[in-house]
PDB file of C-alpha atoms in Angstrom:
ATOM      1  CA  GLU A 273     -76.197  40.468 -73.212  1.00 48.00           C
ATOM      2  CA  ARG A 274     -72.995  41.168 -71.344  1.00 52.00           C
ATOM      3  CA  PRO A 275     -69.406  39.900 -71.594  1.00 55.00           C
ATOM      4  CA  GLY A 276     -68.927  36.486 -70.047  1.00 52.00           C
ATOM      5  CA  GLY A 277     -66.134  35.685 -67.618  1.00 52.00           C
ATOM      6  CA  GLY A 278     -63.559  32.975 -67.159  1.00 53.00           C
ATOM      7  CA  GLN A 279     -61.518  33.626 -70.256  1.00 70.00           C
ATOM      8  CA  PRO A 280     -58.528  31.230 -70.384  1.00 79.00           C
ATOM      9  CA  THR A 281     -55.478  33.497 -70.227  1.00 90.00           C
ATOM     10  CA  ILE A 282     -51.923  32.309 -70.815  1.00 96.00           C
ATOM     11  CA  SER A 283     -49.447  33.980 -68.473  1.00 96.00           C
ATOM     12  CA  MET A 284     -45.738  33.809 -69.265  1.00 97.00           C
ATOM     13  CA  ARG A 285     -43.074  33.982 -66.567  1.00 97.00           C
ATOM     14  CA  THR A 286     -41.204  37.098 -67.604  1.00 97.00           C
ATOM     15  CA  ASP A 287     -38.498  36.513 -65.004  1.00 97.00           C
ATOM     16  CA  LYS A 288     -37.228  33.416 -66.831  1.00 96.00           C
ATOM     17  CA  PRO A 289     -36.054  32.671 -70.365  1.00 97.00           C
ATOM     18  CA  PRO A 290     -37.369  32.466 -72.975  1.00 98.00           C
ATOM     19  CA  TYR A 291     -40.226  34.700 -71.777  1.00 98.00           C
ATOM     20  CA  ASP A 292     -37.918  37.440 -70.490  1.00 98.00           C
ATOM     21  CA  ASP A 293     -37.463  38.344 -74.190  1.00 98.00           C
ATOM     22  CA  VAL A 294     -40.287  40.498 -75.519  1.00 98.00           C
ATOM     23  CA  ARG A 295     -39.649  39.138 -79.030  1.00 98.00           C
ATOM     24  CA  VAL A 296     -40.610  35.659 -77.844  1.00 98.00           C
ATOM     25  CA  ARG A 297     -43.750  36.927 -76.160  1.00 98.00           C
ATOM     26  CA  ARG A 298     -44.774  38.921 -79.210  1.00 98.00           C
ATOM     27  CA  ALA A 299     -44.078  35.923 -81.447  1.00 98.00           C
ATOM     28  CA  LEU A 300     -46.441  33.741 -79.438  1.00 98.00           C
ATOM     29  CA  MET A 301     -49.160  36.383 -79.666  1.00 98.00           C
ATOM     30  CA  MET A 302     -48.809  36.368 -83.456  1.00 98.00           C
ATOM     31  CA  ALA A 303     -48.816  32.565 -83.485  1.00 98.00           C
ATOM     32  CA  THR A 304     -52.251  32.598 -81.836  1.00 97.00           C
ATOM     33  CA  ASP A 305     -55.243  32.890 -84.174  1.00 97.00           C
ATOM     34  CA  PHE A 306     -57.609  34.899 -81.960  1.00 95.00           C
ATOM     35  CA  GLU A 307     -60.224  35.329 -84.655  1.00 94.00           C
ATOM     36  CA  ALA A 308     -60.408  31.553 -85.221  1.00 93.00           C
ATOM     37  CA  VAL A 309     -60.929  30.971 -81.500  1.00 89.00           C
ATOM     38  CA  ASN A 310     -63.602  33.662 -81.359  1.00 88.00           C
ATOM     39  CA  ASP A 311     -65.400  32.308 -84.393  1.00 88.00           C
ATOM     40  CA  SER A 312     -65.243  28.727 -83.187  1.00 83.00           C
ATOM     41  CA  PHE A 313     -66.324  29.263 -79.593  1.00 78.00           C
ATOM     42  CA  TYR A 314     -68.420  32.429 -79.669  1.00 80.00           C
ATOM     43  CA  GLU A 315     -69.787  32.743 -83.207  1.00 82.00           C
ATOM     44  CA  GLY A 316     -67.614  35.824 -83.697  1.00 84.00           C
ATOM     45  CA  ARG A 317     -69.413  37.779 -80.954  1.00 82.00           C
ATOM     46  CA  GLY A 318     -66.821  37.507 -78.205  1.00 83.00           C
ATOM     47  CA  GLN A 319     -64.211  39.971 -77.011  1.00 88.00           C
ATOM     48  CA  ILE A 320     -60.640  39.226 -77.986  1.00 91.00           C
ATOM     49  CA  LEU A 321     -58.681  41.757 -75.917  1.00 93.00           C
ATOM     50  CA  THR A 322     -59.661  40.656 -72.424  1.00 91.00           C
ATOM     51  CA  TRP A 323     -56.522  41.162 -70.323  1.00 94.00           C
ATOM     52  CA  PRO A 324     -56.007  42.732 -67.827  1.00 94.00           C
ATOM     53  CA  TYR A 325     -59.779  43.160 -68.037  1.00 91.00           C
ATOM     54  CA  ALA A 326     -62.505  42.681 -70.589  1.00 88.00           C
ATOM     55  CA  TYR A 327     -64.617  45.646 -71.626  1.00 89.00           C
ATOM     56  CA  SER A 328     -67.298  46.671 -69.176  1.00 85.00           C
ATOM     57  CA  THR A 329     -69.696  49.586 -69.720  1.00 85.00           C
ATOM     58  CA  THR A 330     -69.290  50.742 -66.123  1.00 87.00           C
ATOM     59  CA  TYR A 331     -65.501  50.834 -66.456  1.00 92.00           C
ATOM     60  CA  ALA A 332     -65.281  51.877 -70.094  1.00 93.00           C
ATOM     61  CA  ASP A 333     -62.884  54.713 -69.200  1.00 96.00           C
ATOM     62  CA  LEU A 334     -60.055  52.296 -68.384  1.00 95.00           C
ATOM     63  CA  TYR A 335     -60.439  49.995 -71.410  1.00 95.00           C
ATOM     64  CA  LEU A 336     -58.144  50.472 -74.402  1.00 97.00           C
ATOM     65  CA  GLY A 337     -59.778  48.523 -77.211  1.00 95.00           C
ATOM     66  CA  LEU A 338     -58.244  47.355 -80.470  1.00 95.00           C
ATOM     67  CA  ASP A 339     -60.444  49.810 -82.366  1.00 95.00           C
ATOM     68  CA  ASP A 340     -59.574  52.728 -80.077  1.00 97.00           C
ATOM     69  CA  PRO A 341     -57.825  55.549 -82.018  1.00 97.00           C
ATOM     70  CA  GLU A 342     -55.270  55.724 -79.209  1.00 97.00           C
ATOM     71  CA  MET A 343     -54.245  52.084 -79.643  1.00 98.00           C
ATOM     72  CA  PRO A 344     -50.689  51.836 -81.050  1.00 98.00           C
ATOM     73  CA  ASP A 345     -50.243  49.900 -84.302  1.00 98.00           C
ATOM     74  CA  SER A 346     -47.530  47.847 -82.586  1.00 98.00           C
ATOM     75  CA  VAL A 347     -50.225  46.431 -80.285  1.00 98.00           C
ATOM     76  CA  LYS A 348     -52.810  45.910 -83.035  1.00 98.00           C
ATOM     77  CA  GLU A 349     -50.399  43.739 -85.014  1.00 98.00           C
ATOM     78  CA  LEU A 350     -50.129  41.312 -82.091  1.00 98.00           C
ATOM     79  CA  TYR A 351     -53.752  40.308 -82.547  1.00 97.00           C
ATOM     80  CA  VAL A 352     -53.367  39.508 -86.258  1.00 97.00           C
ATOM     81  CA  TYR A 353     -52.488  35.871 -86.925  1.00 98.00           C
ATOM     82  CA  ASN A 354     -49.065  35.939 -88.552  1.00 98.00           C
ATOM     83  CA  PRO A 355     -47.054  32.700 -88.067  1.00 98.00           C
ATOM     84  CA  GLU A 356     -44.382  33.788 -90.517  1.00 98.00           C
ATOM     85  CA  LYS A 357     -43.624  36.950 -88.549  1.00 98.00           C
ATOM     86  CA  ALA A 358     -43.735  34.837 -85.379  1.00 98.00           C
ATOM     87  CA  LYS A 359     -41.014  32.553 -86.798  1.00 98.00           C
ATOM     88  CA  GLU A 360     -38.894  35.578 -87.682  1.00 98.00           C
ATOM     89  CA  LEU A 361     -39.137  36.971 -84.148  1.00 98.00           C
ATOM     90  CA  LEU A 362     -38.305  33.600 -82.609  1.00 98.00           C
ATOM     91  CA  ALA A 363     -35.247  33.325 -84.855  1.00 98.00           C
ATOM     92  CA  GLU A 364     -34.128  36.864 -83.845  1.00 98.00           C
ATOM     93  CA  ALA A 365     -34.474  35.829 -80.195  1.00 98.00           C
ATOM     94  CA  GLY A 366     -32.269  32.792 -80.742  1.00 98.00           C
ATOM     95  CA  TYR A 367     -34.923  30.116 -81.248  1.00 98.00           C
ATOM     96  CA  PRO A 368     -34.954  29.442 -85.013  1.00 98.00           C
ATOM     97  CA  GLU A 369     -36.271  25.918 -84.418  1.00 97.00           C
ATOM     98  CA  GLY A 370     -38.660  26.945 -81.652  1.00 98.00           C
ATOM     99  CA  PHE A 371     -38.500  25.441 -78.158  1.00 98.00           C
ATOM    100  CA  LYS A 372     -40.310  23.196 -75.700  1.00 98.00           C
ATOM    101  CA  THR A 373     -42.293  24.557 -72.764  1.00 98.00           C
ATOM    102  CA  THR A 374     -44.874  23.557 -70.152  1.00 98.00           C
ATOM    103  CA  ALA A 375     -48.238  25.019 -69.167  1.00 98.00           C
ATOM    104  CA  LEU A 376     -49.736  24.551 -65.703  1.00 98.00           C
ATOM    105  CA  ILE A 377     -53.513  24.280 -66.062  1.00 97.00           C
ATOM    106  CA  THR A 378     -56.645  22.625 -64.652  1.00 96.00           C
ATOM    107  CA  ALA A 379     -58.889  20.191 -66.503  1.00 95.00           C
ATOM    108  CA  SER A 380     -61.293  22.994 -67.453  1.00 90.00           C
ATOM    109  CA  GLN A 381     -58.564  24.625 -69.564  1.00 92.00           C
ATOM    110  CA  VAL A 382     -57.498  21.568 -71.573  1.00 94.00           C
ATOM    111  CA  ASP A 383     -59.691  22.232 -74.605  1.00 90.00           C
ATOM    112  CA  TYR A 384     -58.507  25.825 -75.061  1.00 90.00           C
ATOM    113  CA  TYR A 385     -54.845  25.066 -74.407  1.00 94.00           C
ATOM    114  CA  SER A 386     -55.005  22.141 -76.824  1.00 94.00           C
ATOM    115  CA  ILE A 387     -56.086  24.532 -79.573  1.00 93.00           C
ATOM    116  CA  VAL A 388     -53.230  26.900 -78.741  1.00 95.00           C
ATOM    117  CA  LYS A 389     -50.819  23.951 -78.566  1.00 97.00           C
ATOM    118  CA  ASP A 390     -51.723  23.062 -82.147  1.00 97.00           C
ATOM    119  CA  MET A 391     -51.360  26.669 -83.338  1.00 97.00           C
ATOM    120  CA  TRP A 392     -47.955  27.138 -81.695  1.00 98.00           C
ATOM    121  CA  SER A 393     -46.650  23.859 -83.068  1.00 98.00           C
ATOM    122  CA  LYS A 394     -46.756  25.508 -86.493  1.00 98.00           C
ATOM    123  CA  VAL A 395     -43.975  27.865 -85.386  1.00 98.00           C
ATOM    124  CA  GLY A 396     -41.946  25.170 -83.629  1.00 98.00           C
ATOM    125  CA  VAL A 397     -43.124  25.743 -80.045  1.00 98.00           C
ATOM    126  CA  GLU A 398     -44.189  22.542 -78.269  1.00 98.00           C
ATOM    127  CA  ILE A 399     -46.343  22.771 -75.142  1.00 98.00           C
ATOM    128  CA  ASP A 400     -46.514  20.028 -72.539  1.00 98.00           C
ATOM    129  CA  LEU A 401     -49.860  20.419 -70.728  1.00 98.00           C
ATOM    130  CA  ASP A 402     -49.326  19.891 -67.007  1.00 98.00           C
ATOM    131  CA  VAL A 403     -52.904  19.277 -65.856  1.00 98.00           C
ATOM    132  CA  LYS A 404     -53.365  19.464 -62.094  1.00 98.00           C
ATOM    133  CA  GLU A 405     -56.300  18.929 -59.756  1.00 97.00           C
ATOM    134  CA  ARG A 406     -57.634  22.349 -58.788  1.00 95.00           C
ATOM    135  CA  GLY A 407     -56.349  22.274 -55.212  1.00 97.00           C
ATOM    136  CA  ALA A 408     -52.831  21.316 -56.250  1.00 97.00           C
ATOM    137  CA  TRP A 409     -52.877  23.941 -59.005  1.00 97.00           C
ATOM    138  CA  GLN A 410     -53.890  26.652 -56.520  1.00 96.00           C
ATOM    139  CA  VAL A 411     -51.054  25.772 -54.139  1.00 97.00           C
ATOM    140  CA  ILE A 412     -48.481  25.962 -56.931  1.00 98.00           C
ATOM    141  CA  MET A 413     -49.855  29.278 -58.201  1.00 97.00           C
ATOM    142  CA  ARG A 414     -49.969  30.860 -54.763  1.00 96.00           C
ATOM    143  CA  LYS A 415     -46.320  29.947 -54.237  1.00 97.00           C
ATOM    144  CA  HIS A 416     -45.381  31.063 -57.770  1.00 97.00           C
ATOM    145  CA  GLU A 417     -43.793  27.669 -58.380  1.00 97.00           C
ATOM    146  CA  HIS A 418     -45.111  27.267 -61.944  1.00 97.00           C
ATOM    147  CA  GLU A 419     -42.321  26.613 -64.398  1.00 96.00           C
ATOM    148  CA  ALA A 420     -43.202  28.596 -67.508  1.00 97.00           C
ATOM    149  CA  LEU A 421     -46.770  29.122 -68.731  1.00 98.00           C
ATOM    150  CA  ALA A 422     -49.819  29.105 -66.489  1.00 97.00           C
ATOM    151  CA  TYR A 423     -53.508  29.848 -66.326  1.00 94.00           C
ATOM    152  CA  TYR A 424     -54.947  32.020 -63.590  1.00 92.00           C
ATOM    153  CA  PRO A 425     -58.373  33.701 -63.730  1.00 87.00           C
ATOM    154  CA  GLN A 426     -58.721  37.456 -63.504  1.00 80.00           C
ATOM    155  CA  GLY A 427     -60.504  39.202 -60.697  1.00 81.00           C
ATOM    156  CA  PRO A 428     -63.487  41.510 -61.262  1.00 85.00           C
ATOM    157  CA  VAL A 429     -62.828  44.740 -63.109  1.00 89.00           C
ATOM    158  CA  SER A 430     -64.142  46.671 -60.074  1.00 89.00           C
ATOM    159  CA  MET A 431     -60.832  45.805 -58.381  1.00 92.00           C
ATOM    160  CA  PHE A 432     -58.709  47.492 -61.037  1.00 95.00           C
ATOM    161  CA  TYR A 433     -57.246  49.859 -58.438  1.00 95.00           C
ATOM    162  CA  THR A 434     -55.503  46.923 -56.722  1.00 96.00           C
ATOM    163  CA  ALA A 435     -53.596  46.219 -59.985  1.00 95.00           C
ATOM    164  CA  ILE A 436     -52.895  42.644 -58.858  1.00 95.00           C
ATOM    165  CA  PRO A 437     -52.393  41.355 -62.444  1.00 95.00           C
ATOM    166  CA  LEU A 438     -49.608  43.919 -62.949  1.00 97.00           C
ATOM    167  CA  ARG A 439     -47.491  43.755 -59.805  1.00 97.00           C
ATOM    168  CA  GLY A 440     -47.191  42.229 -56.361  1.00 96.00           C
ATOM    169  CA  THR A 441     -47.275  38.708 -54.971  1.00 95.00           C
ATOM    170  CA  SER A 442     -50.839  37.697 -55.856  1.00 94.00           C
ATOM    171  CA  PRO A 443     -51.141  34.579 -58.079  1.00 95.00           C
ATOM    172  CA  SER A 444     -52.930  36.930 -60.503  1.00 94.00           C
ATOM    173  CA  ASN A 445     -49.440  38.198 -61.280  1.00 96.00           C
ATOM    174  CA  ALA A 446     -48.453  34.798 -62.678  1.00 96.00           C
ATOM    175  CA  GLN A 447     -46.190  36.636 -65.124  1.00 97.00           C
ATOM    176  CA  MET A 448     -44.073  37.866 -62.178  1.00 97.00           C
ATOM    177  CA  LEU A 449     -44.139  41.522 -63.196  1.00 98.00           C
ATOM    178  CA  ASP A 450     -42.088  44.084 -61.322  1.00 97.00           C
ATOM    179  CA  ASP A 451     -41.710  46.714 -63.996  1.00 98.00           C
ATOM    180  CA  PRO A 452     -40.652  50.267 -63.009  1.00 98.00           C
ATOM    181  CA  ILE A 453     -42.758  51.862 -65.760  1.00 98.00           C
ATOM    182  CA  ILE A 454     -45.842  50.002 -64.591  1.00 98.00           C
ATOM    183  CA  ASN A 455     -45.125  50.641 -60.907  1.00 98.00           C
ATOM    184  CA  GLU A 456     -44.698  54.386 -61.406  1.00 98.00           C
ATOM    185  CA  ALA A 457     -47.937  54.703 -63.391  1.00 98.00           C
ATOM    186  CA  LEU A 458     -49.910  52.640 -60.866  1.00 98.00           C
ATOM    187  CA  ASP A 459     -48.634  54.694 -57.942  1.00 98.00           C
ATOM    188  CA  ARG A 460     -49.635  57.840 -59.792  1.00 98.00           C
ATOM    189  CA  MET A 461     -53.038  56.316 -60.541  1.00 98.00           C
ATOM    190  CA  LEU A 462     -53.679  55.626 -56.847  1.00 98.00           C
ATOM    191  CA  VAL A 463     -52.859  59.202 -55.887  1.00 98.00           C
ATOM    192  CA  THR A 464     -55.077  60.505 -58.699  1.00 98.00           C
ATOM    193  CA  LEU A 465     -57.971  58.260 -57.671  1.00 98.00           C
ATOM    194  CA  ALA A 466     -57.826  59.713 -54.176  1.00 97.00           C
ATOM    195  CA  SER A 467     -57.321  63.331 -55.188  1.00 98.00           C
ATOM    196  CA  GLU A 468     -59.230  63.710 -58.468  1.00 98.00           C
ATOM    197  CA  GLY A 469     -61.679  60.822 -58.625  1.00 97.00           C
ATOM    198  CA  GLU A 470     -62.259  57.596 -60.517  1.00 96.00           C
ATOM    199  CA  THR A 471     -62.490  58.989 -64.047  1.00 96.00           C
ATOM    200  CA  ALA A 472     -59.093  60.697 -63.813  1.00 98.00           C
ATOM    201  CA  GLY A 473     -57.537  57.611 -62.254  1.00 98.00           C
ATOM    202  CA  MET A 474     -58.900  55.316 -64.942  1.00 97.00           C
ATOM    203  CA  ALA A 475     -57.445  57.627 -67.620  1.00 98.00           C
ATOM    204  CA  ILE A 476     -53.951  56.915 -66.243  1.00 98.00           C
ATOM    205  CA  TYR A 477     -54.665  53.164 -66.256  1.00 98.00           C
ATOM    206  CA  LYS A 478     -55.888  53.320 -69.852  1.00 98.00           C
ATOM    207  CA  ASP A 479     -52.791  55.227 -70.983  1.00 98.00           C
ATOM    208  CA  LEU A 480     -50.585  52.651 -69.253  1.00 98.00           C
ATOM    209  CA  MET A 481     -52.189  49.930 -71.353  1.00 98.00           C
ATOM    210  CA  LYS A 482     -50.356  51.235 -74.433  1.00 98.00           C
ATOM    211  CA  TYR A 483     -47.148  50.033 -72.852  1.00 98.00           C
ATOM    212  CA  VAL A 484     -48.491  46.951 -71.039  1.00 98.00           C
ATOM    213  CA  LEU A 485     -50.216  45.455 -74.098  1.00 98.00           C
ATOM    214  CA  ASP A 486     -47.220  46.185 -76.315  1.00 98.00           C
ATOM    215  CA  GLN A 487     -45.039  44.061 -74.002  1.00 98.00           C
ATOM    216  CA  ALA A 488     -47.335  41.033 -74.506  1.00 98.00           C
ATOM    217  CA  PHE A 489     -46.972  39.772 -70.940  1.00 98.00           C
ATOM    218  CA  VAL A 490     -50.148  37.687 -71.156  1.00 97.00           C
ATOM    219  CA  ILE A 491     -51.946  36.065 -74.067  1.00 95.00           C
ATOM    220  CA  PRO A 492     -55.660  36.673 -73.532  1.00 92.00           C
ATOM    221  CA  GLY A 493     -58.399  34.211 -74.276  1.00 87.00           C
ATOM    222  CA  ALA A 494     -61.502  35.368 -76.110  1.00 82.00           C
ATOM    223  CA  SER A 495     -64.473  35.978 -73.850  1.00 81.00           C
ATOM    224  CA  GLY A 496     -68.014  34.983 -74.759  1.00 72.00           C
ATOM    225  CA  PHE A 497     -71.320  36.495 -73.754  1.00 70.00           C
ATOM    226  CA  SER A 498     -73.918  35.606 -71.190  1.00 69.00           C
ATOM    227  CA  SER A 499     -77.586  36.513 -71.606  1.00 71.00           C
ATOM    228  CA  HIS A 500     -79.768  37.761 -68.767  1.00 73.00           C
ATOM    229  CA  PHE A 501     -83.557  37.783 -68.804  1.00 79.00           C
ATOM    230  CA  TRP A 502     -85.979  39.282 -66.299  1.00 82.00           C
ATOM    231  CA  TRP A 503     -89.705  40.043 -66.017  1.00 87.00           C
ATOM    232  CA  PRO A 504     -90.812  43.384 -67.474  1.00 87.00           C
ATOM    233  CA  TRP A 505     -92.554  44.315 -64.228  1.00 91.00           C
ATOM    234  CA  LEU A 506     -89.308  44.006 -62.211  1.00 89.00           C
ATOM    235  CA  LYS A 507     -88.194  47.552 -61.408  1.00 89.00           C
ATOM    236  CA  ASN A 508     -84.795  48.984 -60.479  1.00 86.00           C
ATOM    237  CA  TYR A 509     -82.874  46.027 -61.867  1.00 78.00           C
ATOM    238  CA  THR A 510     -79.355  46.971 -62.935  1.00 71.00           C
ATOM    239  CA  GLY A 511     -77.920  43.609 -63.939  1.00 66.00           C
ATOM    240  CA  GLU A 512     -77.066  41.945 -60.632  1.00 68.00           C
ATOM    241  CA  PHE A 513     -76.792  38.175 -60.682  1.00 64.00           C
TER     242      PHE A 513
END
């Protein structure tokens, strides 16, 4: 078995209120019951921390997991369902009664977003699901014309060096990040990849995740597993599909 793809992320436009306030972003993480989603969809076997990338054996050196001893407690608490703390953070940010927002998605994301919509309603946040045909959705995402929340799939982990979920004009950066701390670390990572190799470069990326995940720019969706079978006489197979 290997991790499955297509996890339904929720990107928040950090260049606009209310998502320019980290307290709001952290509140919405705590208002999301990741374990319930994992148990319901994947029998508890899925990955929960899947953004910017899910865990992959080949790229294990860049993944900072929830059980990693280097993971800050301030990040771990984001993945624990805590609607009361979420309400407190929203009140601190100036939204004691919550707020209304919209999410740009395609039809394939309706089920997942409907679950999140129900969870967030318990802390006063109402989501209007703006469901678009895939072509229309792609045009809006490429132009960064989504209003607030949006879904956009991640690229393969092998492209981590491009860092398109963390900066730049790609629709993968639906959260509109242009963060000096991130930019400096990524520039340093690129130099290190060229001068010292992939392992050293991935170590910089992993260390950066302590900051990135703490900022709660994106709410990840749990990722399931896919199973691969092949004949025992097939030699030199390394998992291609």
